[in-house]
Amino acid sequence: MSARGSLRIVGLGPAGEAWLTPEASDFIANASDLVGYGPYLQRVPCKDGQMRHESRNREEIDRARHALQLAEAGRRAVIVSGGDPGVFGMAAAVFEAIETGKPEWREIDVAVSPGITAMQAVAARAGAPLGHDFCAMSLSHNLKPWAVIEKRLAAAAAADFVIALYNPASAARGEGIFKALALLRSLKPADTPVVFARAAGRKEEEILIETLAATDPARADMSTLIIIGSSETRVIARDTGAPFVYTPRTARISR
Amino acid sequence: MSARGSLRIVGLGPAGEAWLTPEASDFIANASDLVGYGPYLQRVPCKDGQMRHESRNREEIDRARHALQLAEAGRRAVIVSGGDPGVFGMAAAVFEAIETGKPEWREIDVAVSPGITAMQAVAARAGAPLGHDFCAMSLSHNLKPWAVIEKRLAAAAAADFVIALYNPASAARGEGIFKALALLRSLKPADTPVVFARAAGRKEEEILIETLAATDPARADMSTLIIIGSSETRVIARDTGAPFVYTPRTARISR
């Protein structure tokens, strides 16, 4: 390696600067090179003397390799990711690139900066649905067989976890969320509370509190995150605002 | 209600100001009254004209009621919580207090501000162990029967989730983590990677990368968080530093 380069993998959170950590801001401010998917890079203000390297969505592993090459060449590279890069984000792609790449890459100064991930933002807006044991799953079956997703959904229902579903649908794959909800409806009560959320924290934010029976999978898109309650999850009706949804810290024996 | 009060439930993150969101800082700065467990309140700088209300650890529901009374009386109350108040934190206690309290409390202006939770900090320090489907469980059986914990651990192993264990032990209950690890050892391979972490992000931080077989439950205390890998989780050895642990974004059919 020439000059001592570094790679920081930074989470922008789900929206705006209110949820951007000071550590993430500092790493971005001190970067010589910013690497990221276009819409995330566009959330970062331009700064004199900083190089920007925009890439497309499906090229995560190439983006990771590009950033590692920059660090290897002595640059202070920062990969920006939405949410938390450690939760269905860029961090795993970087470590995969390191493991499968040049041996020298293992010795690069790499660090991850955590961020608020979508389920936390949605939970905060709705109340406290993640207040007790929960799981987080991606429904993207670009990266795993559908049989794995079904097995995990069934186990999550059996465990009575609150379930946060990431990537429920995209233009390329719309049917997964239909199958996932059908499976969960066969395993959980119809009146299980559901938080159906889009773009939490952004101006187009939409948070719907509904039931598992009423949830319409056709509404899901790339900005959607869905939280499905456990048997303990409760809804508090209010006169003057949207209901609160929360999962108590206590759990009885269920089923 | 007299003057229009409010209650904000704020996460300080696991450590220091580097992971404290601007939203959380703003809510704290604008509070008339700060309510919290002593060690968390002590992380918040004192400010002229602000009232501080310290409470003990086990009094979560009383602390929540106290904050709601302040808001009802027209104060700008802020409850401070470590990590993310929505993840095994104070938010669920506040909504429980609202649901079981005076009907007027349902109409109080209440909002949750998310924070970085311990598993995110630990994951960032270790690499990206939460890079794919995972669950988060509390081992505190003050609040639920041990049978529920065992059932969930078994289901999490069957689902091949990465497992983040919160509250593995305290002075009052030490044996749970012994039983939990014994159960997981009977269900998962001995060489499953484990991140055994204490005080992530604080000066006394300790992050151990080890195997499920080698993990010593006797070391767990109130500051410990344990992440147990899935069958996909991998360890990258390095010459110049601690190994990286990550869970790839892809999953094969396992078992």
mmCIF file with all atom_site columns, N, CA, C and O in Angstrom, chain A residues 18-20 22-23 60 84 86 99 106-107 120 130 132-134 136 138 144-145 152 159 234 238 240 246 249, chain B residues 18-20 22-23 60 84 86 99 106-107 120 130 132-134 136 138 144 152 159 234 238 240 246 249:
data_model
loop_
_atom_site.group_PDB
_atom_site.id
_atom_site.type_symbol
_atom_site.label_atom_id
_atom_site.label_alt_id
_atom_site.label_comp_id
_atom_site.label_asym_id
_atom_site.label_entity_id
_atom_site.label_seq_id
_atom_site.pdbx_PDB_ins_code
_atom_site.Cartn_x
_atom_site.Cartn_y
_atom_site.Cartn_z
_atom_site.occupancy
_atom_site.B_iso_or_equiv
_atom_site.pdbx_formal_charge
_atom_site.auth_seq_id
_atom_site.auth_comp_id
_atom_site.auth_asym_id
_atom_site.auth_atom_id
_atom_site.pdbx_PDB_model_num
ATOM 1   N N  . ALA A 1 18  ? -31.822 14.890  10.756 1.00 0.00 ? 18  ALA A N  1
ATOM 2   C CA . ALA A 1 18  ? -32.201 14.774  12.166 1.00 0.00 ? 18  ALA A CA 1
ATOM 3   C C  . ALA A 1 18  ? -31.763 13.429  12.757 1.00 0.00 ? 18  ALA A C  1
ATOM 4   O O  . ALA A 1 18  ? -31.548 13.306  13.950 1.00 0.00 ? 18  ALA A O  1
ATOM 5   N N  . TRP A 1 19  ? -31.641 12.430  11.869 1.00 0.00 ? 19  TRP A N  1
ATOM 6   C CA . TRP A 1 19  ? -31.275 11.088  12.335 1.00 0.00 ? 19  TRP A CA 1
ATOM 7   C C  . TRP A 1 19  ? -29.870 10.694  11.882 1.00 0.00 ? 19  TRP A C  1
ATOM 8   O O  . TRP A 1 19  ? -29.507 9.514   11.967 1.00 0.00 ? 19  TRP A O  1
ATOM 9   N N  . LEU A 1 20  ? -29.109 11.651  11.369 1.00 0.00 ? 20  LEU A N  1
ATOM 10  C CA . LEU A 1 20  ? -27.737 11.366  10.929 1.00 0.00 ? 20  LEU A CA 1
ATOM 11  C C  . LEU A 1 20  ? -26.791 11.546  12.113 1.00 0.00 ? 20  LEU A C  1
ATOM 12  O O  . LEU A 1 20  ? -26.754 12.609  12.722 1.00 0.00 ? 20  LEU A O  1
ATOM 13  N N  . PRO A 1 22  ? -23.480 12.246  14.457 1.00 0.00 ? 22  PRO A N  1
ATOM 14  C CA . PRO A 1 22  ? -22.274 13.077  14.315 1.00 0.00 ? 22  PRO A CA 1
ATOM 15  C C  . PRO A 1 22  ? -21.098 12.288  13.749 1.00 0.00 ? 22  PRO A C  1
ATOM 16  O O  . PRO A 1 22  ? -20.314 12.825  12.960 1.00 0.00 ? 22  PRO A O  1
ATOM 17  N N  . GLU A 1 23  ? -20.952 11.018  14.132 1.00 0.00 ? 23  GLU A N  1
ATOM 18  C CA . GLU A 1 23  ? -19.847 10.220  13.585 1.00 0.00 ? 23  GLU A CA 1
ATOM 19  C C  . GLU A 1 23  ? -19.955 10.105  12.066 1.00 0.00 ? 23  GLU A C  1
ATOM 20  O O  . GLU A 1 23  ? -18.973 10.283  11.338 1.00 0.00 ? 23  GLU A O  1
ATOM 21  N N  . GLU A 1 60  ? -23.771 -3.676  -5.940 1.00 0.00 ? 60  GLU A N  1
ATOM 22  C CA . GLU A 1 60  ? -23.207 -3.501  -4.599 1.00 0.00 ? 60  GLU A CA 1
ATOM 23  C C  . GLU A 1 60  ? -21.783 -4.023  -4.475 1.00 0.00 ? 60  GLU A C  1
ATOM 24  O O  . GLU A 1 60  ? -20.922 -3.383  -3.881 1.00 0.00 ? 60  GLU A O  1
ATOM 25  N N  . ASP A 1 84  ? -28.909 1.843   8.209  1.00 0.00 ? 84  ASP A N  1
ATOM 26  C CA . ASP A 1 84  ? -27.705 1.335   8.867  1.00 0.00 ? 84  ASP A CA 1
ATOM 27  C C  . ASP A 1 84  ? -26.995 0.426   7.870  1.00 0.00 ? 84  ASP A C  1
ATOM 28  O O  . ASP A 1 84  ? -27.594 -0.559  7.418  1.00 0.00 ? 84  ASP A O  1
ATOM 29  N N  . GLY A 1 86  ? -25.029 -1.793  8.325  1.00 0.00 ? 86  GLY A N  1
ATOM 30  C CA . GLY A 1 86  ? -24.897 -3.128  8.888  1.00 0.00 ? 86  GLY A CA 1
ATOM 31  C C  . GLY A 1 86  ? -26.167 -3.949  8.824  1.00 0.00 ? 86  GLY A C  1
ATOM 32  O O  . GLY A 1 86  ? -26.152 -5.141  9.126  1.00 0.00 ? 86  GLY A O  1
ATOM 33  N N  . GLU A 1 99  ? -13.228 -10.528 1.587  1.00 0.00 ? 99  GLU A N  1
ATOM 34  C CA . GLU A 1 99  ? -12.931 -11.957 1.726  1.00 0.00 ? 99  GLU A CA 1
ATOM 35  C C  . GLU A 1 99  ? -12.579 -12.605 0.391  1.00 0.00 ? 99  GLU A C  1
ATOM 36  O O  . GLU A 1 99  ? -11.724 -13.486 0.322  1.00 0.00 ? 99  GLU A O  1
ATOM 37  N N  . ARG A 1 106 ? -7.415  -7.254  3.181  1.00 0.00 ? 106 ARG A N  1
ATOM 38  C CA . ARG A 1 106 ? -7.759  -7.593  4.577  1.00 0.00 ? 106 ARG A CA 1
ATOM 39  C C  . ARG A 1 106 ? -7.104  -6.659  5.582  1.00 0.00 ? 106 ARG A C  1
ATOM 40  O O  . ARG A 1 106 ? -7.533  -6.568  6.727  1.00 0.00 ? 106 ARG A O  1
ATOM 41  N N  . GLU A 1 107 ? -6.009  -6.028  5.145  1.00 0.00 ? 107 GLU A N  1
ATOM 42  C CA . GLU A 1 107 ? -5.261  -5.183  6.083  1.00 0.00 ? 107 GLU A CA 1
ATOM 43  C C  . GLU A 1 107 ? -5.627  -3.705  5.957  1.00 0.00 ? 107 GLU A C  1
ATOM 44  O O  . GLU A 1 107 ? -5.083  -2.865  6.673  1.00 0.00 ? 107 GLU A O  1
ATOM 45  N N  . GLN A 1 120 ? -36.489 1.078   12.839 1.00 0.00 ? 120 GLN A N  1
ATOM 46  C CA . GLN A 1 120 ? -36.462 1.927   14.039 1.00 0.00 ? 120 GLN A CA 1
ATOM 47  C C  . GLN A 1 120 ? -37.236 3.217   13.816 1.00 0.00 ? 120 GLN A C  1
ATOM 48  O O  . GLN A 1 120 ? -37.922 3.710   14.711 1.00 0.00 ? 120 GLN A O  1
ATOM 49  N N  . LEU A 1 130 ? -41.558 -2.520  18.324 1.00 0.00 ? 130 LEU A N  1
ATOM 50  C CA . LEU A 1 130 ? -40.381 -3.380  18.529 1.00 0.00 ? 130 LEU A CA 1
ATOM 51  C C  . LEU A 1 130 ? -39.953 -3.406  19.997 1.00 0.00 ? 130 LEU A C  1
ATOM 52  O O  . LEU A 1 130 ? -38.798 -3.678  20.311 1.00 0.00 ? 130 LEU A O  1
ATOM 53  N N  . HIS A 1 132 ? -40.435 -5.482  22.263 1.00 0.00 ? 132 HIS A N  1
ATOM 54  C CA . HIS A 1 132 ? -39.988 -6.775  22.784 1.00 0.00 ? 132 HIS A CA 1
ATOM 55  C C  . HIS A 1 132 ? -39.448 -7.634  21.644 1.00 0.00 ? 132 HIS A C  1
ATOM 56  O O  . HIS A 1 132 ? -39.316 -7.163  20.524 1.00 0.00 ? 132 HIS A O  1
ATOM 57  N N  . ASP A 1 133 ? -39.089 -8.880  21.928 1.00 0.00 ? 133 ASP A N  1
ATOM 58  C CA . ASP A 1 133 ? -38.368 -9.745  20.987 1.00 0.00 ? 133 ASP A CA 1
ATOM 59  C C  . ASP A 1 133 ? -38.914 -9.634  19.553 1.00 0.00 ? 133 ASP A C  1
ATOM 60  O O  . ASP A 1 133 ? -40.109 -9.765  19.323 1.00 0.00 ? 133 ASP A O  1
ATOM 61  N N  . PHE A 1 134 ? -38.006 -9.470  18.608 1.00 0.00 ? 134 PHE A N  1
ATOM 62  C CA . PHE A 1 134 ? -38.420 -9.271  17.219 1.00 0.00 ? 134 PHE A CA 1
ATOM 63  C C  . PHE A 1 134 ? -37.384 -9.836  16.264 1.00 0.00 ? 134 PHE A C  1
ATOM 64  O O  . PHE A 1 134 ? -36.256 -10.138 16.650 1.00 0.00 ? 134 PHE A O  1
ATOM 65  N N  . ALA A 1 136 ? -35.917 -9.325  11.999 1.00 0.00 ? 136 ALA A N  1
ATOM 66  C CA . ALA A 1 136 ? -35.890 -8.487  10.800 1.00 0.00 ? 136 ALA A CA 1
ATOM 67  C C  . ALA A 1 136 ? -35.509 -9.376  9.631  1.00 0.00 ? 136 ALA A C  1
ATOM 68  O O  . ALA A 1 136 ? -34.516 -10.103 9.690  1.00 0.00 ? 136 ALA A O  1
ATOM 69  N N  . SER A 1 138 ? -35.364 -9.742  5.189  1.00 0.00 ? 138 SER A N  1
ATOM 70  C CA . SER A 1 138 ? -35.501 -9.175  3.854  1.00 0.00 ? 138 SER A CA 1
ATOM 71  C C  . SER A 1 138 ? -36.298 -10.141 2.988  1.00 0.00 ? 138 SER A C  1
ATOM 72  O O  . SER A 1 138 ? -36.035 -11.345 2.997  1.00 0.00 ? 138 SER A O  1
ATOM 73  N N  . LYS A 1 144 ? -31.697 -14.946 -2.064 1.00 0.00 ? 144 LYS A N  1
ATOM 74  C CA . LYS A 1 144 ? -31.863 -16.234 -1.387 1.00 0.00 ? 144 LYS A CA 1
ATOM 75  C C  . LYS A 1 144 ? -33.101 -16.933 -1.941 1.00 0.00 ? 144 LYS A C  1
ATOM 76  O O  . LYS A 1 144 ? -34.031 -16.287 -2.417 1.00 0.00 ? 144 LYS A O  1
ATOM 77  N N  . PRO A 1 145 ? -33.138 -18.249 -1.832 1.00 0.00 ? 145 PRO A N  1
ATOM 78  C CA . PRO A 1 145 ? -34.291 -18.981 -2.372 1.00 0.00 ? 145 PRO A CA 1
ATOM 79  C C  . PRO A 1 145 ? -35.553 -18.672 -1.570 1.00 0.00 ? 145 PRO A C  1
ATOM 80  O O  . PRO A 1 145 ? -35.488 -18.415 -0.366 1.00 0.00 ? 145 PRO A O  1
ATOM 81  N N  . ARG A 1 152 ? -38.280 -19.219 7.341  1.00 0.00 ? 152 ARG A N  1
ATOM 82  C CA . ARG A 1 152 ? -38.035 -18.213 8.377  1.00 0.00 ? 152 ARG A CA 1
ATOM 83  C C  . ARG A 1 152 ? -39.311 -17.532 8.832  1.00 0.00 ? 152 ARG A C  1
ATOM 84  O O  . ARG A 1 152 ? -39.481 -17.255 10.020 1.00 0.00 ? 152 ARG A O  1
ATOM 85  N N  . ALA A 1 159 ? -42.301 -18.592 16.865 1.00 0.00 ? 159 ALA A N  1
ATOM 86  C CA . ALA A 1 159 ? -41.605 -17.979 18.000 1.00 0.00 ? 159 ALA A CA 1
ATOM 87  C C  . ALA A 1 159 ? -42.391 -16.814 18.573 1.00 0.00 ? 159 ALA A C  1
ATOM 88  O O  . ALA A 1 159 ? -42.054 -16.295 19.636 1.00 0.00 ? 159 ALA A O  1
ATOM 89  N N  . ARG A 1 234 ? -50.167 -4.396  20.971 1.00 0.00 ? 234 ARG A N  1
ATOM 90  C CA . ARG A 1 234 ? -51.439 -3.757  21.297 1.00 0.00 ? 234 ARG A CA 1
ATOM 91  C C  . ARG A 1 234 ? -51.587 -2.424  20.561 1.00 0.00 ? 234 ARG A C  1
ATOM 92  O O  . ARG A 1 234 ? -50.603 -1.776  20.227 1.00 0.00 ? 234 ARG A O  1
ATOM 93  N N  . ARG A 1 238 ? -56.932 6.690   20.009 1.00 0.00 ? 238 ARG A N  1
ATOM 94  C CA . ARG A 1 238 ? -56.881 8.070   20.523 1.00 0.00 ? 238 ARG A CA 1
ATOM 95  C C  . ARG A 1 238 ? -57.952 8.910   19.827 1.00 0.00 ? 238 ARG A C  1
ATOM 96  O O  . ARG A 1 238 ? -58.317 8.634   18.689 1.00 0.00 ? 238 ARG A O  1
ATOM 97  N N  . THR A 1 240 ? -57.499 12.257  19.300 1.00 0.00 ? 240 THR A N  1
ATOM 98  C CA . THR A 1 240 ? -56.903 13.419  18.639 1.00 0.00 ? 240 THR A CA 1
ATOM 99  C C  . THR A 1 240 ? -55.748 13.071  17.705 1.00 0.00 ? 240 THR A C  1
ATOM 100 O O  . THR A 1 240 ? -55.034 13.957  17.260 1.00 0.00 ? 240 THR A O  1
ATOM 101 N N  . TYR A 1 246 ? -47.881 -0.720  20.344 1.00 0.00 ? 246 TYR A N  1
ATOM 102 C CA . TYR A 1 246 ? -46.694 -1.083  21.118 1.00 0.00 ? 246 TYR A CA 1
ATOM 103 C C  . TYR A 1 246 ? -46.729 -2.548  21.511 1.00 0.00 ? 246 TYR A C  1
ATOM 104 O O  . TYR A 1 246 ? -47.785 -3.177  21.556 1.00 0.00 ? 246 TYR A O  1
ATOM 105 N N  . ARG A 1 249 ? -43.191 -5.022  27.346 1.00 0.00 ? 249 ARG A N  1
ATOM 106 C CA . ARG A 1 249 ? -41.913 -5.634  27.721 1.00 0.00 ? 249 ARG A CA 1
ATOM 107 C C  . ARG A 1 249 ? -42.118 -7.012  28.332 1.00 0.00 ? 249 ARG A C  1
ATOM 108 O O  . ARG A 1 249 ? -41.186 -7.802  28.431 1.00 0.00 ? 249 ARG A O  1
ATOM 109 N N  . ALA B 1 18  ? -20.953 10.686  19.683 1.00 0.00 ? 18  ALA B N  1
ATOM 110 C CA . ALA B 1 18  ? -20.722 10.388  18.261 1.00 0.00 ? 18  ALA B CA 1
ATOM 111 C C  . ALA B 1 18  ? -21.932 9.688   17.640 1.00 0.00 ? 18  ALA B C  1
ATOM 112 O O  . ALA B 1 18  ? -22.163 9.772   16.438 1.00 0.00 ? 18  ALA B O  1
ATOM 113 N N  . TRP B 1 19  ? -22.685 8.971   18.482 1.00 0.00 ? 19  TRP B N  1
ATOM 114 C CA . TRP B 1 19  ? -23.839 8.217   17.979 1.00 0.00 ? 19  TRP B CA 1
ATOM 115 C C  . TRP B 1 19  ? -25.169 8.819   18.442 1.00 0.00 ? 19  TRP B C  1
ATOM 116 O O  . TRP B 1 19  ? -26.216 8.167   18.347 1.00 0.00 ? 19  TRP B O  1
ATOM 117 N N  . LEU B 1 20  ? -25.126 10.028  18.983 1.00 0.00 ? 20  LEU B N  1
ATOM 118 C CA . LEU B 1 20  ? -26.360 10.687  19.439 1.00 0.00 ? 20  LEU B CA 1
ATOM 119 C C  . LEU B 1 20  ? -26.947 11.482  18.277 1.00 0.00 ? 20  LEU B C  1
ATOM 120 O O  . LEU B 1 20  ? -26.266 12.336  17.717 1.00 0.00 ? 20  LEU B O  1
ATOM 121 N N  . PRO B 1 22  ? -28.954 14.241  15.999 1.00 0.00 ? 22  PRO B N  1
ATOM 122 C CA . PRO B 1 22  ? -29.322 15.655  16.180 1.00 0.00 ? 22  PRO B CA 1
ATOM 123 C C  . PRO B 1 22  ? -30.743 15.812  16.738 1.00 0.00 ? 22  PRO B C  1
ATOM 124 O O  . PRO B 1 22  ? -30.996 16.696  17.560 1.00 0.00 ? 22  PRO B O  1
ATOM 125 N N  . GLU B 1 23  ? -31.678 14.957  16.328 1.00 0.00 ? 23  GLU B N  1
ATOM 126 C CA . GLU B 1 23  ? -33.037 15.049  16.855 1.00 0.00 ? 23  GLU B CA 1
ATOM 127 C C  . GLU B 1 23  ? -33.044 14.839  18.365 1.00 0.00 ? 23  GLU B C  1
ATOM 128 O O  . GLU B 1 23  ? -33.697 15.595  19.115 1.00 0.00 ? 23  GLU B O  1
ATOM 129 N N  . GLU B 1 60  ? -39.365 1.331   35.849 1.00 0.00 ? 60  GLU B N  1
ATOM 130 C CA . GLU B 1 60  ? -39.655 1.880   34.521 1.00 0.00 ? 60  GLU B CA 1
ATOM 131 C C  . GLU B 1 60  ? -41.072 2.421   34.391 1.00 0.00 ? 60  GLU B C  1
ATOM 132 O O  . GLU B 1 60  ? -41.294 3.492   33.835 1.00 0.00 ? 60  GLU B O  1
ATOM 133 N N  . ASP B 1 84  ? -31.713 2.624   21.819 1.00 0.00 ? 84  ASP B N  1
ATOM 134 C CA . ASP B 1 84  ? -32.943 3.047   21.157 1.00 0.00 ? 84  ASP B CA 1
ATOM 135 C C  . ASP B 1 84  ? -34.086 2.786   22.138 1.00 0.00 ? 84  ASP B C  1
ATOM 136 O O  . ASP B 1 84  ? -34.276 1.638   22.545 1.00 0.00 ? 84  ASP B O  1
ATOM 137 N N  . GLY B 1 86  ? -37.021 2.415   21.626 1.00 0.00 ? 86  GLY B N  1
ATOM 138 C CA . GLY B 1 86  ? -37.994 1.504   21.029 1.00 0.00 ? 86  GLY B CA 1
ATOM 139 C C  . GLY B 1 86  ? -37.557 0.052   21.035 1.00 0.00 ? 86  GLY B C  1
ATOM 140 O O  . GLY B 1 86  ? -38.344 -0.834  20.708 1.00 0.00 ? 86  GLY B O  1
ATOM 141 N N  . GLU B 1 99  ? -51.743 3.280   28.242 1.00 0.00 ? 99  GLU B N  1
ATOM 142 C CA . GLU B 1 99  ? -52.895 2.400   28.047 1.00 0.00 ? 99  GLU B CA 1
ATOM 143 C C  . GLU B 1 99  ? -53.596 2.093   29.363 1.00 0.00 ? 99  GLU B C  1
ATOM 144 O O  . GLU B 1 99  ? -54.818 1.957   29.407 1.00 0.00 ? 99  GLU B O  1
ATOM 145 N N  . ARG B 1 106 ? -53.970 9.604   26.833 1.00 0.00 ? 106 ARG B N  1
ATOM 146 C CA . ARG B 1 106 ? -53.917 9.173   25.419 1.00 0.00 ? 106 ARG B CA 1
ATOM 147 C C  . ARG B 1 106 ? -53.798 10.354  24.461 1.00 0.00 ? 106 ARG B C  1
ATOM 148 O O  . ARG B 1 106 ? -53.399 10.186  23.311 1.00 0.00 ? 106 ARG B O  1
ATOM 149 N N  . GLU B 1 107 ? -54.196 11.519  24.919 1.00 0.00 ? 107 GLU B N  1
ATOM 150 C CA . GLU B 1 107 ? -54.206 12.677  24.019 1.00 0.00 ? 107 GLU B CA 1
ATOM 151 C C  . GLU B 1 107 ? -52.965 13.555  24.194 1.00 0.00 ? 107 GLU B C  1
ATOM 152 O O  . GLU B 1 107 ? -52.816 14.578  23.515 1.00 0.00 ? 107 GLU B O  1
ATOM 153 N N  . GLN B 1 120 ? -26.404 -2.750  17.072 1.00 0.00 ? 120 GLN B N  1
ATOM 154 C CA . GLN B 1 120 ? -25.862 -2.050  15.901 1.00 0.00 ? 120 GLN B CA 1
ATOM 155 C C  . GLN B 1 120 ? -24.438 -1.588  16.146 1.00 0.00 ? 120 GLN B C  1
ATOM 156 O O  . GLN B 1 120 ? -23.581 -1.641  15.259 1.00 0.00 ? 120 GLN B O  1
ATOM 157 N N  . LEU B 1 130 ? -24.854 -8.589  11.395 1.00 0.00 ? 130 LEU B N  1
ATOM 158 C CA . LEU B 1 130 ? -26.305 -8.468  11.189 1.00 0.00 ? 130 LEU B CA 1
ATOM 159 C C  . LEU B 1 130 ? -26.627 -8.167  9.723  1.00 0.00 ? 130 LEU B C  1
ATOM 160 O O  . LEU B 1 130 ? -27.663 -7.595  9.414  1.00 0.00 ? 130 LEU B O  1
ATOM 161 N N  . HIS B 1 132 ? -27.584 -9.986  7.389  1.00 0.00 ? 132 HIS B N  1
ATOM 162 C CA . HIS B 1 132 ? -28.761 -10.645 6.824  1.00 0.00 ? 132 HIS B CA 1
ATOM 163 C C  . HIS B 1 132 ? -29.760 -10.974 7.950  1.00 0.00 ? 132 HIS B C  1
ATOM 164 O O  . HIS B 1 132 ? -29.561 -10.566 9.082  1.00 0.00 ? 132 HIS B O  1
ATOM 165 N N  . ASP B 1 133 ? -30.819 -11.694 7.614  1.00 0.00 ? 133 ASP B N  1
ATOM 166 C CA . ASP B 1 133 ? -31.939 -11.897 8.539  1.00 0.00 ? 133 ASP B CA 1
ATOM 167 C C  . ASP B 1 133 ? -31.491 -12.221 9.963  1.00 0.00 ? 133 ASP B C  1
ATOM 168 O O  . ASP B 1 133 ? -30.686 -13.115 10.182 1.00 0.00 ? 133 ASP B O  1
ATOM 169 N N  . PHE B 1 134 ? -32.082 -11.514 10.926 1.00 0.00 ? 134 PHE B N  1
ATOM 170 C CA . PHE B 1 134 ? -31.649 -11.691 12.312 1.00 0.00 ? 134 PHE B CA 1
ATOM 171 C C  . PHE B 1 134 ? -32.814 -11.479 13.264 1.00 0.00 ? 134 PHE B C  1
ATOM 172 O O  . PHE B 1 134 ? -33.863 -10.963 12.888 1.00 0.00 ? 134 PHE B O  1
ATOM 173 N N  . ALA B 1 136 ? -33.634 -10.271 17.557 1.00 0.00 ? 136 ALA B N  1
ATOM 174 C CA . ALA B 1 136 ? -33.124 -9.653  18.785 1.00 0.00 ? 136 ALA B CA 1
ATOM 175 C C  . ALA B 1 136 ? -34.015 -10.117 19.927 1.00 0.00 ? 136 ALA B C  1
ATOM 176 O O  . ALA B 1 136 ? -35.243 -10.019 19.855 1.00 0.00 ? 136 ALA B O  1
ATOM 177 N N  . SER B 1 138 ? -34.407 -10.453 24.357 1.00 0.00 ? 138 SER B N  1
ATOM 178 C CA . SER B 1 138 ? -33.950 -10.157 25.713 1.00 0.00 ? 138 SER B CA 1
ATOM 179 C C  . SER B 1 138 ? -34.002 -11.434 26.540 1.00 0.00 ? 138 SER B C  1
ATOM 180 O O  . SER B 1 138 ? -34.999 -12.163 26.508 1.00 0.00 ? 138 SER B O  1
ATOM 181 N N  . LYS B 1 144 ? -40.676 -12.241 31.482 1.00 0.00 ? 144 LYS B N  1
ATOM 182 C CA . LYS B 1 144 ? -41.370 -13.303 30.761 1.00 0.00 ? 144 LYS B CA 1
ATOM 183 C C  . LYS B 1 144 ? -40.892 -14.652 31.271 1.00 0.00 ? 144 LYS B C  1
ATOM 184 O O  . LYS B 1 144 ? -39.774 -14.776 31.760 1.00 0.00 ? 144 LYS B O  1
ATOM 185 N N  . ARG B 1 152 ? -38.353 -19.447 21.869 1.00 0.00 ? 152 ARG B N  1
ATOM 186 C CA . ARG B 1 152 ? -37.872 -18.482 20.863 1.00 0.00 ? 152 ARG B CA 1
ATOM 187 C C  . ARG B 1 152 ? -36.451 -18.790 20.410 1.00 0.00 ? 152 ARG B C  1
ATOM 188 O O  . ARG B 1 152 ? -36.133 -18.662 19.236 1.00 0.00 ? 152 ARG B O  1
ATOM 189 N N  . ALA B 1 159 ? -34.787 -21.301 12.304 1.00 0.00 ? 159 ALA B N  1
ATOM 190 C CA . ALA B 1 159 ? -34.895 -20.348 11.197 1.00 0.00 ? 159 ALA B CA 1
ATOM 191 C C  . ALA B 1 159 ? -33.535 -19.950 10.661 1.00 0.00 ? 159 ALA B C  1
ATOM 192 O O  . ALA B 1 159 ? -33.437 -19.318 9.623  1.00 0.00 ? 159 ALA B O  1
ATOM 193 N N  . ARG B 1 234 ? -19.529 -15.575 8.607  1.00 0.00 ? 234 ARG B N  1
ATOM 194 C CA . ARG B 1 234 ? -18.144 -15.892 8.287  1.00 0.00 ? 234 ARG B CA 1
ATOM 195 C C  . ARG B 1 234 ? -17.177 -15.001 9.062  1.00 0.00 ? 234 ARG B C  1
ATOM 196 O O  . ARG B 1 234 ? -17.505 -13.883 9.445  1.00 0.00 ? 234 ARG B O  1
ATOM 197 N N  . ARG B 1 238 ? -7.162  -11.636 9.854  1.00 0.00 ? 238 ARG B N  1
ATOM 198 C CA . ARG B 1 238 ? -6.299  -10.548 9.386  1.00 0.00 ? 238 ARG B CA 1
ATOM 199 C C  . ARG B 1 238 ? -4.952  -10.628 10.095 1.00 0.00 ? 238 ARG B C  1
ATOM 200 O O  . ARG B 1 238 ? -4.872  -11.104 11.225 1.00 0.00 ? 238 ARG B O  1
ATOM 201 N N  . THR B 1 240 ? -3.144  -7.824  10.746 1.00 0.00 ? 240 THR B N  1
ATOM 202 C CA . THR B 1 240 ? -2.837  -6.576  11.449 1.00 0.00 ? 240 THR B CA 1
ATOM 203 C C  . THR B 1 240 ? -3.942  -6.103  12.381 1.00 0.00 ? 240 THR B C  1
ATOM 204 O O  . THR B 1 240 ? -3.886  -4.979  12.875 1.00 0.00 ? 240 THR B O  1
ATOM 205 N N  . TYR B 1 246 ? -18.863 -11.291 9.376  1.00 0.00 ? 246 TYR B N  1
ATOM 206 C CA . TYR B 1 246 ? -19.995 -10.770 8.604  1.00 0.00 ? 246 TYR B CA 1
ATOM 207 C C  . TYR B 1 246 ? -20.923 -11.890 8.166  1.00 0.00 ? 246 TYR B C  1
ATOM 208 O O  . TYR B 1 246 ? -20.534 -13.052 8.089  1.00 0.00 ? 246 TYR B O  1
ATOM 209 N N  . ARG B 1 249 ? -25.117 -11.264 2.293  1.00 0.00 ? 249 ARG B N  1
ATOM 210 C CA . ARG B 1 249 ? -26.482 -10.869 1.908  1.00 0.00 ? 249 ARG B CA 1
ATOM 211 C C  . ARG B 1 249 ? -27.223 -12.013 1.246  1.00 0.00 ? 249 ARG B C  1
ATOM 212 O O  . ARG B 1 249 ? -28.436 -11.992 1.113  1.00 0.00 ? 249 ARG B O  1
#
